[in-house]
PDB file of N, CA and C in Angstrom:
ATOM      1  N   MET A   1     -88.470  25.180  24.959  1.00  0.00           N
ATOM      2  CA  MET A   1     -87.833  25.987  23.949  1.00  0.00           C
ATOM      3  C   MET A   1     -86.249  26.018  24.346  1.00  0.00           C
ATOM      4  N   ILE A   2     -86.076  26.065  25.626  1.00  0.00           N
ATOM      5  CA  ILE A   2     -84.617  26.072  25.898  1.00  0.00           C
ATOM      6  C   ILE A   2     -83.824  24.825  25.568  1.00  0.00           C
ATOM      7  N   TYR A   3     -84.576  23.682  25.424  1.00  0.00           N
ATOM      8  CA  TYR A   3     -83.977  22.370  25.140  1.00  0.00           C
ATOM      9  C   TYR A   3     -83.661  22.579  23.735  1.00  0.00           C
ATOM     10  N   LEU A   4     -84.626  23.102  23.034  1.00  0.00           N
ATOM     11  CA  LEU A   4     -84.480  23.367  21.543  1.00  0.00           C
ATOM     12  C   LEU A   4     -83.019  23.919  21.185  1.00  0.00           C
ATOM     13  N   ILE A   5     -83.012  25.190  21.849  1.00  0.00           N
ATOM     14  CA  ILE A   5     -81.831  25.902  21.678  1.00  0.00           C
ATOM     15  C   ILE A   5     -80.559  25.431  22.093  1.00  0.00           C
ATOM     16  N   GLY A   6     -80.679  24.478  23.136  1.00  0.00           N
ATOM     17  CA  GLY A   6     -79.597  23.791  23.612  1.00  0.00           C
ATOM     18  C   GLY A   6     -78.961  22.673  22.545  1.00  0.00           C
ATOM     19  N   VAL A   7     -80.066  21.963  22.090  1.00  0.00           N
ATOM     20  CA  VAL A   7     -79.727  21.021  21.118  1.00  0.00           C
ATOM     21  C   VAL A   7     -79.185  21.551  19.895  1.00  0.00           C
ATOM     22  N   LEU A   8     -79.741  22.627  19.354  1.00  0.00           N
ATOM     23  CA  LEU A   8     -79.160  23.326  18.193  1.00  0.00           C
ATOM     24  C   LEU A   8     -77.714  23.848  18.382  1.00  0.00           C
ATOM     25  N   LEU A   9     -77.351  24.416  19.587  1.00  0.00           N
ATOM     26  CA  LEU A   9     -76.050  24.859  19.785  1.00  0.00           C
ATOM     27  C   LEU A   9     -75.144  23.528  19.914  1.00  0.00           C
ATOM     28  N   LEU A  10     -75.603  22.348  20.570  1.00  0.00           N
ATOM     29  CA  LEU A  10     -74.824  21.262  20.572  1.00  0.00           C
ATOM     30  C   LEU A  10     -74.402  20.793  19.028  1.00  0.00           C
ATOM     31  N   LEU A  11     -75.395  20.740  18.302  1.00  0.00           N
ATOM     32  CA  LEU A  11     -75.229  20.140  17.070  1.00  0.00           C
ATOM     33  C   LEU A  11     -74.314  21.260  16.163  1.00  0.00           C
ATOM     34  N   GLY A  12     -74.413  22.550  16.395  1.00  0.00           N
ATOM     35  CA  GLY A  12     -73.635  23.453  15.927  1.00  0.00           C
ATOM     36  C   GLY A  12     -72.041  23.144  16.301  1.00  0.00           C
ATOM     37  N   VAL A  13     -71.889  22.990  17.706  1.00  0.00           N
ATOM     38  CA  VAL A  13     -70.581  22.828  18.183  1.00  0.00           C
ATOM     39  C   VAL A  13     -69.885  21.351  17.591  1.00  0.00           C
ATOM     40  N   MET A  14     -70.813  20.400  17.325  1.00  0.00           N
ATOM     41  CA  MET A  14     -70.374  19.163  16.810  1.00  0.00           C
ATOM     42  C   MET A  14     -70.058  19.123  15.445  1.00  0.00           C
ATOM     43  N   PHE A  15     -70.934  19.838  14.511  1.00  0.00           N
ATOM     44  CA  PHE A  15     -70.582  19.726  13.127  1.00  0.00           C
ATOM     45  C   PHE A  15     -70.090  20.836  12.437  1.00  0.00           C
ATOM     46  N   LEU A  16     -70.046  22.056  12.852  1.00  0.00           N
ATOM     47  CA  LEU A  16     -69.655  23.209  12.354  1.00  0.00           C
ATOM     48  C   LEU A  16     -68.070  23.140  12.048  1.00  0.00           C
ATOM     49  N   PRO A  17     -67.083  22.772  13.091  1.00  0.00           N
ATOM     50  CA  PRO A  17     -65.768  22.623  12.891  1.00  0.00           C
ATOM     51  C   PRO A  17     -65.558  21.736  11.774  1.00  0.00           C
ATOM     52  N   GLN A  18     -66.272  20.486  11.615  1.00  0.00           N
ATOM     53  CA  GLN A  18     -66.012  19.479  10.630  1.00  0.00           C
ATOM     54  C   GLN A  18     -66.308  20.130   9.282  1.00  0.00           C
ATOM     55  N   TYR A  19     -67.381  20.876   9.179  1.00  0.00           N
ATOM     56  CA  TYR A  19     -67.700  21.412   8.051  1.00  0.00           C
ATOM     57  C   TYR A  19     -66.746  22.468   7.445  1.00  0.00           C
ATOM     58  N   ALA A  20     -66.385  23.293   8.382  1.00  0.00           N
ATOM     59  CA  ALA A  20     -65.377  24.207   7.987  1.00  0.00           C
ATOM     60  C   ALA A  20     -64.023  23.673   7.591  1.00  0.00           C
ATOM     61  N   THR A  21     -63.580  22.677   8.308  1.00  0.00           N
ATOM     62  CA  THR A  21     -62.292  22.142   7.996  1.00  0.00           C
ATOM     63  C   THR A  21     -62.451  21.299   6.581  1.00  0.00           C
ATOM     64  N   ARG A  22     -63.423  20.823   6.216  1.00  0.00           N
ATOM     65  CA  ARG A  22     -63.651  20.074   4.901  1.00  0.00           C
ATOM     66  C   ARG A  22     -63.597  21.199   3.819  1.00  0.00           C
ATOM     67  N   ARG A  23     -64.456  22.277   4.172  1.00  0.00           N
ATOM     68  CA  ARG A  23     -64.413  23.236   3.261  1.00  0.00           C
ATOM     69  C   ARG A  23     -63.183  23.950   2.701  1.00  0.00           C
ATOM     70  N   ILE A  24     -62.233  24.105   3.725  1.00  0.00           N
ATOM     71  CA  ILE A  24     -61.002  24.658   3.635  1.00  0.00           C
ATOM     72  C   ILE A  24     -59.943  23.864   2.918  1.00  0.00           C
ATOM     73  N   LEU A  25     -60.132  22.466   3.364  1.00  0.00           N
ATOM     74  CA  LEU A  25     -59.281  21.353   2.648  1.00  0.00           C
ATOM     75  C   LEU A  25     -59.607  21.420   1.012  1.00  0.00           C
ATOM     76  N   GLN A  26     -60.942  21.419   0.884  1.00  0.00           N
ATOM     77  CA  GLN A  26     -61.295  21.451  -0.572  1.00  0.00           C
ATOM     78  C   GLN A  26     -60.902  22.618  -1.357  1.00  0.00           C
ATOM     79  N   LYS A  27     -61.054  23.766  -0.629  1.00  0.00           N
ATOM     80  CA  LYS A  27     -60.490  24.839  -1.288  1.00  0.00           C
ATOM     81  C   LYS A  27     -59.113  25.063  -1.778  1.00  0.00           C
ATOM     82  N   HIS A  28     -58.207  24.286  -0.899  1.00  0.00           N
ATOM     83  CA  HIS A  28     -56.690  24.289  -1.266  1.00  0.00           C
ATOM     84  C   HIS A  28     -56.303  22.965  -1.769  1.00  0.00           C
ATOM     85  N   ALA A  29     -57.223  22.125  -2.353  1.00  0.00           N
ATOM     86  CA  ALA A  29     -56.914  20.862  -2.931  1.00  0.00           C
ATOM     87  C   ALA A  29     -56.419  21.043  -4.530  1.00  0.00           C
ATOM     88  N   VAL A  30     -56.650  22.216  -4.954  1.00  0.00           N
ATOM     89  CA  VAL A  30     -56.315  22.426  -6.304  1.00  0.00           C
ATOM     90  C   VAL A  30     -54.731  22.358  -6.633  1.00  0.00           C
ATOM     91  N   PRO A  31     -54.489  21.470  -7.604  1.00  0.00           N
ATOM     92  CA  PRO A  31     -53.048  21.347  -7.912  1.00  0.00           C
ATOM     93  C   PRO A  31     -52.263  22.569  -8.273  1.00  0.00           C
ATOM     94  N   ARG A  32     -51.089  22.672  -7.802  1.00  0.00           N
ATOM     95  CA  ARG A  32     -50.250  24.031  -8.058  1.00  0.00           C
ATOM     96  C   ARG A  32     -49.037  23.692  -8.863  1.00  0.00           C
ATOM     97  N   PRO A  33     -48.782  24.110 -10.058  1.00  0.00           N
ATOM     98  CA  PRO A  33     -47.578  23.811 -10.723  1.00  0.00           C
ATOM     99  C   PRO A  33     -46.400  24.512 -10.222  1.00  0.00           C
ATOM    100  N   ASP A  34     -46.577  25.460  -9.128  1.00  0.00           N
ATOM    101  CA  ASP A  34     -45.316  26.096  -8.688  1.00  0.00           C
ATOM    102  C   ASP A  34     -44.638  25.334  -7.549  1.00  0.00           C
ATOM    103  N   PHE A  35     -45.396  24.293  -7.064  1.00  0.00           N
ATOM    104  CA  PHE A  35     -44.842  23.396  -6.066  1.00  0.00           C
ATOM    105  C   PHE A  35     -43.789  22.543  -6.769  1.00  0.00           C
ATOM    106  N   PRO A  36     -42.679  22.475  -5.972  1.00  0.00           N
ATOM    107  CA  PRO A  36     -41.342  21.692  -6.729  1.00  0.00           C
ATOM    108  C   PRO A  36     -41.739  20.120  -6.479  1.00  0.00           C
ATOM    109  N   GLY A  37     -42.582  19.655  -5.645  1.00  0.00           N
ATOM    110  CA  GLY A  37     -42.606  18.145  -5.598  1.00  0.00           C
ATOM    111  C   GLY A  37     -44.021  17.704  -4.954  1.00  0.00           C
ATOM    112  N   THR A  38     -44.118  16.395  -4.823  1.00  0.00           N
ATOM    113  CA  THR A  38     -45.497  15.861  -4.284  1.00  0.00           C
ATOM    114  C   THR A  38     -45.445  15.906  -2.833  1.00  0.00           C
ATOM    115  N   GLY A  39     -46.573  15.383  -2.299  1.00  0.00           N
ATOM    116  CA  GLY A  39     -46.704  15.263  -0.967  1.00  0.00           C
ATOM    117  C   GLY A  39     -45.815  14.174  -0.268  1.00  0.00           C
ATOM    118  N   GLY A  40     -45.680  13.134  -1.137  1.00  0.00           N
ATOM    119  CA  GLY A  40     -44.714  12.013  -0.742  1.00  0.00           C
ATOM    120  C   GLY A  40     -43.225  12.569  -0.615  1.00  0.00           C
ATOM    121  N   GLU A  41     -42.941  13.202  -1.731  1.00  0.00           N
ATOM    122  CA  GLU A  41     -41.480  13.761  -1.664  1.00  0.00           C
ATOM    123  C   GLU A  41     -41.240  14.674  -0.665  1.00  0.00           C
ATOM    124  N   PHE A  42     -42.190  15.683  -0.236  1.00  0.00           N
ATOM    125  CA  PHE A  42     -42.100  16.568   0.908  1.00  0.00           C
ATOM    126  C   PHE A  42     -42.138  15.564   2.244  1.00  0.00           C
ATOM    127  N   ALA A  43     -42.920  14.673   2.330  1.00  0.00           N
ATOM    128  CA  ALA A  43     -42.778  13.984   3.652  1.00  0.00           C
ATOM    129  C   ALA A  43     -41.348  13.332   3.735  1.00  0.00           C
ATOM    130  N   ARG A  44     -40.815  12.707   2.824  1.00  0.00           N
ATOM    131  CA  ARG A  44     -39.345  12.101   2.671  1.00  0.00           C
ATOM    132  C   ARG A  44     -38.337  13.279   3.003  1.00  0.00           C
ATOM    133  N   HIS A  45     -38.597  14.471   2.349  1.00  0.00           N
ATOM    134  CA  HIS A  45     -37.684  15.686   2.671  1.00  0.00           C
ATOM    135  C   HIS A  45     -37.711  16.023   4.241  1.00  0.00           C
ATOM    136  N   LEU A  46     -38.959  16.035   4.816  1.00  0.00           N
ATOM    137  CA  LEU A  46     -39.036  16.336   6.178  1.00  0.00           C
ATOM    138  C   LEU A  46     -38.152  15.317   7.030  1.00  0.00           C
ATOM    139  N   LEU A  47     -38.503  14.066   6.715  1.00  0.00           N
ATOM    140  CA  LEU A  47     -37.812  12.815   7.526  1.00  0.00           C
ATOM    141  C   LEU A  47     -36.258  13.051   7.355  1.00  0.00           C
ATOM    142  N   GLU A  48     -35.766  13.273   6.092  1.00  0.00           N
ATOM    143  CA  GLU A  48     -34.333  13.558   6.162  1.00  0.00           C
ATOM    144  C   GLU A  48     -33.894  14.961   6.735  1.00  0.00           C
ATOM    145  N   ARG A  49     -34.479  15.999   6.538  1.00  0.00           N
ATOM    146  CA  ARG A  49     -34.166  17.299   7.133  1.00  0.00           C
ATOM    147  C   ARG A  49     -33.879  17.288   8.578  1.00  0.00           C
ATOM    148  N   PHE A  50     -34.857  16.362   9.257  1.00  0.00           N
ATOM    149  CA  PHE A  50     -34.920  16.439  10.833  1.00  0.00           C
ATOM    150  C   PHE A  50     -34.328  15.106  11.210  1.00  0.00           C
ATOM    151  N   SER A  51     -33.571  14.448  10.249  1.00  0.00           N
ATOM    152  CA  SER A  51     -32.769  13.235  10.784  1.00  0.00           C
ATOM    153  C   SER A  51     -33.535  12.159  11.407  1.00  0.00           C
ATOM    154  N   VAL A  52     -34.841  11.869  10.994  1.00  0.00           N
ATOM    155  CA  VAL A  52     -35.519  10.816  11.374  1.00  0.00           C
ATOM    156  C   VAL A  52     -35.218   9.630  10.542  1.00  0.00           C
ATOM    157  N   ASP A  53     -34.366   8.766  11.186  1.00  0.00           N
ATOM    158  CA  ASP A  53     -33.906   7.546  10.621  1.00  0.00           C
ATOM    159  C   ASP A  53     -34.768   6.389  10.658  1.00  0.00           C
ATOM    160  N   GLY A  54     -34.832   5.474   9.744  1.00  0.00           N
ATOM    161  CA  GLY A  54     -35.711   4.180   9.871  1.00  0.00           C
ATOM    162  C   GLY A  54     -37.023   4.434   9.722  1.00  0.00           C
ATOM    163  N   VAL A  55     -37.557   5.529   9.135  1.00  0.00           N
ATOM    164  CA  VAL A  55     -39.052   5.767   9.004  1.00  0.00           C
ATOM    165  C   VAL A  55     -39.061   6.010   7.355  1.00  0.00           C
ATOM    166  N   GLY A  56     -39.966   5.184   6.852  1.00  0.00           N
ATOM    167  CA  GLY A  56     -40.248   5.386   5.450  1.00  0.00           C
ATOM    168  C   GLY A  56     -41.637   5.996   4.982  1.00  0.00           C
ATOM    169  N   VAL A  57     -41.792   6.223   3.759  1.00  0.00           N
ATOM    170  CA  VAL A  57     -43.063   6.847   3.359  1.00  0.00           C
ATOM    171  C   VAL A  57     -43.528   5.936   2.218  1.00  0.00           C
ATOM    172  N   GLU A  58     -44.990   5.706   2.356  1.00  0.00           N
ATOM    173  CA  GLU A  58     -45.524   4.857   1.189  1.00  0.00           C
ATOM    174  C   GLU A  58     -46.887   5.265   0.994  1.00  0.00           C
ATOM    175  N   GLN A  59     -47.368   4.872  -0.225  1.00  0.00           N
ATOM    176  CA  GLN A  59     -48.898   5.201  -0.489  1.00  0.00           C
ATOM    177  C   GLN A  59     -49.678   3.988  -0.038  1.00  0.00           C
ATOM    178  N   THR A  60     -50.864   4.330   0.349  1.00  0.00           N
ATOM    179  CA  THR A  60     -51.940   3.429   0.865  1.00  0.00           C
ATOM    180  C   THR A  60     -53.291   3.913   0.630  1.00  0.00           C
ATOM    181  N   ASN A  61     -54.373   3.078   0.653  1.00  0.00           N
ATOM    182  CA  ASN A  61     -55.729   3.414   0.435  1.00  0.00           C
ATOM    183  C   ASN A  61     -56.345   3.266   1.741  1.00  0.00           C
ATOM    184  N   GLN A  62     -55.689   3.123   2.823  1.00  0.00           N
ATOM    185  CA  GLN A  62     -56.308   3.107   4.092  1.00  0.00           C
ATOM    186  C   GLN A  62     -56.323   4.542   4.808  1.00  0.00           C
ATOM    187  N   GLY A  63     -56.001   5.618   4.141  1.00  0.00           N
ATOM    188  CA  GLY A  63     -56.015   6.936   4.931  1.00  0.00           C
ATOM    189  C   GLY A  63     -54.788   7.243   5.351  1.00  0.00           C
ATOM    190  N   ASP A  64     -54.437   8.503   5.645  1.00  0.00           N
ATOM    191  CA  ASP A  64     -53.360   9.008   6.071  1.00  0.00           C
ATOM    192  C   ASP A  64     -52.902   8.607   7.590  1.00  0.00           C
ATOM    193  N   HIS A  65     -51.821   7.938   8.019  1.00  0.00           N
ATOM    194  CA  HIS A  65     -51.507   7.537   9.239  1.00  0.00           C
ATOM    195  C   HIS A  65     -50.035   7.249   9.304  1.00  0.00           C
ATOM    196  N   TYR A  66     -49.674   7.155  10.468  1.00  0.00           N
ATOM    197  CA  TYR A  66     -48.148   6.683  10.942  1.00  0.00           C
ATOM    198  C   TYR A  66     -48.395   5.372  11.513  1.00  0.00           C
ATOM    199  N   ASP A  67     -47.599   4.293  11.027  1.00  0.00           N
ATOM    200  CA  ASP A  67     -47.798   2.813  11.676  1.00  0.00           C
ATOM    201  C   ASP A  67     -46.514   2.841  12.437  1.00  0.00           C
ATOM    202  N   PRO A  68     -46.605   3.073  13.818  1.00  0.00           N
ATOM    203  CA  PRO A  68     -45.263   2.854  14.715  1.00  0.00           C
ATOM    204  C   PRO A  68     -44.729   1.404  14.786  1.00  0.00           C
ATOM    205  N   SER A  69     -45.463   0.324  14.308  1.00  0.00           N
ATOM    206  CA  SER A  69     -44.935  -0.949  14.507  1.00  0.00           C
ATOM    207  C   SER A  69     -44.005  -1.176  13.365  1.00  0.00           C
ATOM    208  N   GLN A  70     -44.376  -0.544  12.164  1.00  0.00           N
ATOM    209  CA  GLN A  70     -43.469  -0.755  10.964  1.00  0.00           C
ATOM    210  C   GLN A  70     -42.659   0.441  10.679  1.00  0.00           C
ATOM    211  N   LYS A  71     -42.862   1.537  11.547  1.00  0.00           N
ATOM    212  CA  LYS A  71     -42.140   2.775  11.224  1.00  0.00           C
ATOM    213  C   LYS A  71     -42.323   3.269   9.723  1.00  0.00           C
ATOM    214  N   MET A  72     -43.515   3.683   9.432  1.00  0.00           N
ATOM    215  CA  MET A  72     -44.053   3.859   8.136  1.00  0.00           C
ATOM    216  C   MET A  72     -45.005   5.101   8.167  1.00  0.00           C
ATOM    217  N   VAL A  73     -44.934   6.220   7.475  1.00  0.00           N
ATOM    218  CA  VAL A  73     -45.744   7.114   7.058  1.00  0.00           C
ATOM    219  C   VAL A  73     -46.534   6.782   5.920  1.00  0.00           C
ATOM    220  N   ARG A  74     -47.818   6.709   6.107  1.00  0.00           N
ATOM    221  CA  ARG A  74     -48.604   6.063   4.943  1.00  0.00           C
ATOM    222  C   ARG A  74     -49.626   7.250   4.420  1.00  0.00           C
ATOM    223  N   LEU A  75     -49.586   7.621   3.267  1.00  0.00           N
ATOM    224  CA  LEU A  75     -50.404   8.571   2.760  1.00  0.00           C
ATOM    225  C   LEU A  75     -51.370   8.155   1.531  1.00  0.00           C
ATOM    226  N   SER A  76     -52.538   8.677   1.512  1.00  0.00           N
ATOM    227  CA  SER A  76     -53.468   8.398   0.583  1.00  0.00           C
ATOM    228  C   SER A  76     -52.940   8.883  -0.826  1.00  0.00           C
ATOM    229  N   PRO A  77     -53.456   8.148  -1.925  1.00  0.00           N
ATOM    230  CA  PRO A  77     -52.780   8.562  -3.231  1.00  0.00           C
ATOM    231  C   PRO A  77     -53.091  10.084  -3.560  1.00  0.00           C
ATOM    232  N   GLN A  78     -54.270  10.568  -3.141  1.00  0.00           N
ATOM    233  CA  GLN A  78     -54.367  12.050  -3.540  1.00  0.00           C
ATOM    234  C   GLN A  78     -53.284  12.969  -2.810  1.00  0.00           C
ATOM    235  N   TYR A  79     -52.812  12.621  -1.723  1.00  0.00           N
ATOM    236  CA  TYR A  79     -51.804  13.364  -0.948  1.00  0.00           C
ATOM    237  C   TYR A  79     -50.446  12.947  -1.296  1.00  0.00           C
ATOM    238  N   TYR A  80     -50.248  11.542  -1.638  1.00  0.00           N
ATOM    239  CA  TYR A  80     -48.893  11.049  -1.976  1.00  0.00           C
ATOM    240  C   TYR A  80     -48.360  11.694  -3.321  1.00  0.00           C
ATOM    241  N   GLU A  81     -49.285  11.611  -4.334  1.00  0.00           N
ATOM    242  CA  GLU A  81     -48.905  12.009  -5.530  1.00  0.00           C
ATOM    243  C   GLU A  81     -49.337  13.630  -5.848  1.00  0.00           C
ATOM    244  N   GLY A  82     -50.003  14.138  -4.951  1.00  0.00           N
ATOM    245  CA  GLY A  82     -50.441  15.530  -5.226  1.00  0.00           C
ATOM    246  C   GLY A  82     -49.636  16.634  -5.075  1.00  0.00           C
ATOM    247  N   LYS A  83     -49.793  17.621  -5.800  1.00  0.00           N
ATOM    248  CA  LYS A  83     -48.883  18.970  -5.760  1.00  0.00           C
ATOM    249  C   LYS A  83     -49.789  20.134  -5.275  1.00  0.00           C
ATOM    250  N   SER A  84     -50.735  19.911  -4.281  1.00  0.00           N
ATOM    251  CA  SER A  84     -51.436  20.983  -3.673  1.00  0.00           C
ATOM    252  C   SER A  84     -51.171  21.322  -2.252  1.00  0.00           C
ATOM    253  N   LEU A  85     -51.650  22.384  -1.858  1.00  0.00           N
ATOM    254  CA  LEU A  85     -51.409  22.860  -0.552  1.00  0.00           C
ATOM    255  C   LEU A  85     -51.842  21.761   0.505  1.00  0.00           C
ATOM    256  N   THR A  86     -52.852  21.028   0.336  1.00  0.00           N
ATOM    257  CA  THR A  86     -53.489  20.137   1.131  1.00  0.00           C
ATOM    258  C   THR A  86     -52.389  18.697   1.180  1.00  0.00           C
ATOM    259  N   SER A  87     -51.775  18.571   0.092  1.00  0.00           N
ATOM    260  CA  SER A  87     -50.806  17.477   0.046  1.00  0.00           C
ATOM    261  C   SER A  87     -49.544  17.694   0.954  1.00  0.00           C
ATOM    262  N   VAL A  88     -49.229  18.810   1.124  1.00  0.00           N
ATOM    263  CA  VAL A  88     -47.901  19.323   1.736  1.00  0.00           C
ATOM    264  C   VAL A  88     -48.184  19.668   3.248  1.00  0.00           C
ATOM    265  N   VAL A  89     -49.398  19.744   3.714  1.00  0.00           N
ATOM    266  CA  VAL A  89     -49.715  20.370   5.129  1.00  0.00           C
ATOM    267  C   VAL A  89     -50.057  19.066   5.971  1.00  0.00           C
TER     268      VAL A  89
END
């Protein structure tokens, strides 16, 4: 019985944060017309605002990431073109 409780606790610790994060991101993925720009524009704005020279922003289908070898921030289409809270976070 103690092993069953331990396994259930372990599964909860492993999967509950992932579930909660996905749920919150889905909740805030709704397009908002009051946002002045897209996620890609916001990324460029931050790079300019903090004087990060030589780093670009582009759209990719390989997931959101920074490529240090090419100095490129790559965003998935939903975040690059999106005007939701998840696009700018």
